[in-house]
Amino acid sequence: MSAEFIFPPPPCPSVAVAQDARRFPVRRIFCIALNYAAHAREMGKEPAKDAGAEPPVFFAKPADAVVESGATIPYPTLTKDLHHEIELVVALGRGGADIPVAEALDCVFGYAAGVDLTRRDLQTAARNAGRPWDMSKGFDHSAPIGAIRPVAEIGHPTHGRIALAVNGVLRQAGDLGDLIWSVPEIIAALSRNVALAPGDLIFTGTPSGVGPLIPGDRVDGEVERVGSVAVSIGK
Ligand code: MN
């Protein structure tokens, strides 16, 4: 007997797949903190010495925070310091728990460019007070993401330019080769925290140059060989 609901279940959030009419259904959105040394320093943190020295720090956004590339989103409530963070996003087609590093890439369906939008003033206040980050990271429309390019098409990018411009002016530029924790290390570490599953997205951290957005701004991000993401901030 199929379940009856007291109201219709919410629609499944999803992301476009490049050159495919089908969409990638989103189960969960995970993010890693401070995964480029230059960004860790600009946030006033000493970067991890190496990926084996300490476990990475993860946080999450709700699945329905995804925003289609090209959309205009409202300037979020409760902040005066909305920040952009361009990131390589990993889209999982398989999951598991305690996934070994050597098997982690087998879980990847594809990759996309995404923006981890952040209410920086709320994050800083939460950090200073020892409080959770959730409302600084997991707000509505906080996860714009471009079309996913399948591994079958592009392989597993380990190097390449990652950059973001605001109104055509370059703000962030880095290289995927500067990730402190690599994609397989991220998947393995995250799978020790929670069981992963198809539909999970992982934002892999941002290079330096994060900064504020204001109403009317146009954001263009790109990851070499992976794709682009664009979003406008409504007035
Ligand atoms: Mn981030």
Coordinates of C-alpha atoms and ligand atoms in Angstrom, one line a residue:
M1 CA 0.0 0.0 0.0
S2 CA 1.5 3.3 -1.0
A3 CA 1.8 6.0 1.6
E4 CA -0.7 8.8 1.9
F5 CA 0.6 12.2 2.8
I6 CA -1.3 14.9 4.7
F7 CA -0.2 17.3 2.0
P8 CA 1.7 16.7 -1.3
P9 CA 5.4 15.9 -0.7
P10 CA 7.7 18.7 -1.8
P11 CA 9.3 18.4 -5.3
C12 CA 12.7 16.8 -5.5
P13 CA 15.4 19.5 -6.0
S14 CA 17.5 18.9 -9.1
V15 CA 20.4 20.1 -11.2
A16 CA 20.8 20.2 -15.0
V17 CA 23.1 17.7 -16.7
A18 CA 25.1 19.1 -19.7
Q19 CA 23.8 17.8 -23.0
D20 CA 21.2 15.6 -21.3
A21 CA 17.5 16.3 -21.0
R22 CA 17.4 14.3 -17.7
R23 CA 18.2 16.0 -14.4
F24 CA 20.3 15.1 -11.5
P25 CA 18.1 14.6 -8.4
V26 CA 19.7 16.2 -5.3
R27 CA 19.6 14.3 -2.0
R28 CA 21.9 16.3 0.3
I29 CA 24.4 19.1 -0.1
F30 CA 27.7 18.9 1.8
C31 CA 30.5 21.5 1.9
I32 CA 34.0 21.5 3.2
A33 CA 35.6 24.4 5.0
L34 CA 39.0 26.0 4.3
N35 CA 40.3 23.8 1.6
Y36 CA 42.6 26.3 -0.1
A37 CA 45.5 27.6 1.9
A38 CA 45.2 31.2 0.6
H39 CA 41.5 31.3 1.5
A40 CA 42.2 29.9 5.0
R41 CA 44.7 32.7 5.5
E42 CA 42.3 35.4 4.3
M43 CA 39.8 34.0 6.9
G44 CA 42.4 34.4 9.6
K45 CA 43.0 30.7 9.9
E46 CA 46.2 28.8 9.6
P47 CA 45.8 26.2 6.8
A48 CA 46.0 22.5 7.6
K49 CA 49.6 21.5 7.1
D50 CA 48.7 18.5 5.0
A51 CA 45.6 16.5 4.3
G52 CA 46.6 13.7 6.8
A53 CA 47.3 16.0 9.7
E54 CA 43.7 16.6 10.8
P55 CA 40.2 15.7 9.6
P56 CA 38.4 18.2 7.3
V57 CA 35.5 20.3 8.7
F58 CA 32.2 19.7 6.9
F59 CA 28.9 21.6 7.0
A60 CA 25.7 21.2 5.0
K61 CA 23.1 23.2 3.1
P62 CA 19.5 22.0 2.5
A63 CA 18.9 20.2 -0.8
D64 CA 16.4 22.9 -1.9
A65 CA 19.0 25.6 -1.6
V66 CA 20.1 24.7 -5.2
V67 CA 19.6 27.5 -7.8
E68 CA 19.7 27.0 -11.5
S69 CA 22.5 28.8 -13.3
G70 CA 21.2 31.9 -14.9
A71 CA 18.7 32.7 -12.2
T72 CA 18.2 35.9 -10.3
I73 CA 18.0 35.4 -6.6
P74 CA 16.8 37.9 -3.9
Y75 CA 19.4 39.5 -1.7
P76 CA 19.0 37.3 1.5
T77 CA 17.5 38.5 4.7
L78 CA 19.4 39.2 8.0
T79 CA 22.7 40.1 6.3
K80 CA 24.7 43.1 5.2
D81 CA 27.6 41.1 4.0
L82 CA 26.6 38.4 1.4
H83 CA 29.8 36.7 0.1
H84 CA 30.6 34.7 -3.1
E85 CA 32.7 31.5 -2.9
I86 CA 33.3 29.8 -6.3
E87 CA 33.8 26.0 -5.8
L88 CA 34.2 22.8 -7.7
V89 CA 31.1 20.7 -7.0
V90 CA 31.2 16.9 -6.9
A91 CA 28.0 15.0 -7.9
L92 CA 27.7 11.5 -6.6
G93 CA 26.1 8.7 -8.6
R94 CA 27.0 6.1 -6.0
G95 CA 27.4 6.2 -2.2
G96 CA 28.5 4.2 0.8
A97 CA 30.0 4.4 4.2
D98 CA 33.7 4.2 5.1
I99 CA 34.6 4.5 1.4
P100 CA 38.4 4.0 0.9
V101 CA 40.3 6.8 -0.8
A102 CA 41.3 4.4 -3.6
E103 CA 37.6 3.6 -4.4
A104 CA 36.2 7.1 -3.8
L105 CA 36.3 8.3 -7.4
D106 CA 34.1 5.4 -8.4
C107 CA 31.3 7.2 -6.6
V108 CA 31.5 10.3 -8.7
F109 CA 28.9 10.8 -11.5
G110 CA 30.2 14.2 -12.5
Y111 CA 31.4 17.7 -11.7
A112 CA 30.0 21.2 -11.8
A113 CA 30.8 24.8 -10.9
G114 CA 28.9 26.1 -7.9
V115 CA 28.8 29.2 -5.6
D116 CA 28.7 28.7 -1.9
L117 CA 26.8 31.9 -1.0
T118 CA 27.6 32.9 2.6
R119 CA 26.1 35.4 5.0
R120 CA 29.6 36.3 6.2
D121 CA 28.6 38.6 9.0
L122 CA 26.4 35.9 10.5
Q123 CA 29.2 33.3 10.0
T124 CA 31.7 35.5 11.8
A125 CA 29.3 36.2 14.6
A126 CA 28.5 32.5 15.0
R127 CA 32.2 31.5 14.9
N128 CA 33.2 34.1 17.5
A129 CA 30.3 33.0 19.8
G130 CA 31.1 29.3 19.3
R131 CA 27.6 28.8 17.7
P132 CA 26.6 26.7 14.7
W133 CA 27.1 28.0 11.2
D134 CA 23.8 26.7 9.8
M135 CA 22.0 30.0 9.2
S136 CA 25.1 31.6 7.7
K137 CA 25.5 28.9 5.1
G138 CA 22.2 27.0 4.6
F139 CA 19.8 29.8 3.7
D140 CA 17.3 29.9 0.8
H141 CA 18.9 30.1 -2.7
S142 CA 22.4 29.7 -1.2
A143 CA 23.7 27.1 -3.6
P144 CA 23.7 28.2 -7.3
I145 CA 25.1 25.5 -9.5
G146 CA 25.9 25.1 -13.2
A147 CA 25.1 22.0 -15.3
I148 CA 26.9 18.8 -14.2
R149 CA 29.4 17.4 -16.7
P150 CA 29.6 13.6 -16.4
V151 CA 32.9 11.8 -15.6
A152 CA 32.3 9.8 -18.8
E153 CA 32.8 13.0 -20.7
I154 CA 35.5 15.0 -18.8
G155 CA 37.2 12.5 -16.4
H156 CA 38.3 13.6 -13.0
P157 CA 39.8 17.1 -13.1
T158 CA 42.7 17.5 -10.7
H159 CA 44.2 20.7 -12.1
G160 CA 42.7 23.7 -13.8
R161 CA 41.7 27.3 -13.3
I162 CA 38.8 28.1 -10.9
A163 CA 37.7 31.7 -11.0
L164 CA 34.8 34.1 -10.3
A165 CA 34.0 37.6 -11.6
V166 CA 31.5 40.1 -10.4
N167 CA 30.1 42.5 -13.0
G168 CA 33.0 41.4 -15.3
V169 CA 35.7 42.2 -12.7
L170 CA 37.8 39.2 -11.6
R171 CA 37.5 38.6 -7.8
Q172 CA 38.7 35.0 -7.3
A173 CA 41.2 32.9 -9.2
G174 CA 42.9 29.7 -8.2
D175 CA 43.8 26.2 -9.3
L176 CA 42.1 22.9 -8.5
G177 CA 45.7 21.6 -7.9
D178 CA 45.8 23.7 -4.7
L179 CA 43.0 21.8 -2.9
I180 CA 44.3 20.8 0.5
W181 CA 42.1 17.7 0.7
S182 CA 41.6 16.1 -2.8
V183 CA 38.3 15.0 -4.1
P184 CA 38.8 11.3 -3.2
E185 CA 40.1 12.3 0.3
I186 CA 37.0 14.5 0.8
I187 CA 34.6 11.7 -0.2
A188 CA 36.4 9.2 2.0
A189 CA 36.4 11.5 5.0
L190 CA 32.8 12.6 4.6
S191 CA 31.7 8.9 4.3
R192 CA 33.2 8.3 7.7
N193 CA 30.8 11.0 9.1
V194 CA 27.7 9.9 7.3
A195 CA 26.7 7.3 4.7
L196 CA 26.7 8.9 1.3
A197 CA 24.2 8.1 -1.5
P198 CA 23.4 8.9 -5.1
G199 CA 22.2 12.5 -5.4
D200 CA 24.7 13.9 -2.9
L201 CA 26.5 17.1 -3.9
I202 CA 29.8 18.1 -2.3
F203 CA 31.1 21.7 -2.5
T204 CA 34.9 21.3 -2.3
G205 CA 36.0 24.7 -1.0
T206 CA 36.9 28.1 -2.4
P207 CA 40.1 29.8 -3.5
S208 CA 41.0 33.2 -2.1
G209 CA 39.3 36.5 -3.1
V210 CA 35.9 36.0 -1.5
G211 CA 34.1 39.2 -1.1
P212 CA 30.7 41.0 -0.9
L213 CA 27.8 41.1 -3.3
I214 CA 25.2 43.8 -3.5
P215 CA 21.8 44.0 -5.1
G216 CA 22.1 44.2 -8.9
D217 CA 25.4 42.3 -9.1
R218 CA 26.0 39.7 -11.8
V219 CA 28.2 36.8 -10.7
D220 CA 30.1 34.6 -13.2
G221 CA 32.1 31.6 -12.1
E222 CA 34.0 29.0 -14.0
V223 CA 36.0 25.8 -13.5
E224 CA 38.3 24.9 -16.3
R225 CA 37.1 21.8 -18.3
V226 CA 34.0 21.5 -15.9
G227 CA 31.8 24.4 -16.7
S228 CA 30.3 27.7 -15.6
V229 CA 27.7 29.1 -13.2
A230 CA 26.0 32.5 -13.3
V231 CA 23.7 34.2 -10.9
S232 CA 22.3 37.7 -10.5
I233 CA 21.4 39.3 -7.2
G234 CA 18.0 41.0 -7.4
K235 CA 17.4 44.6 -6.6
Ligands
MN1 MN 32.7 27.4 0.8

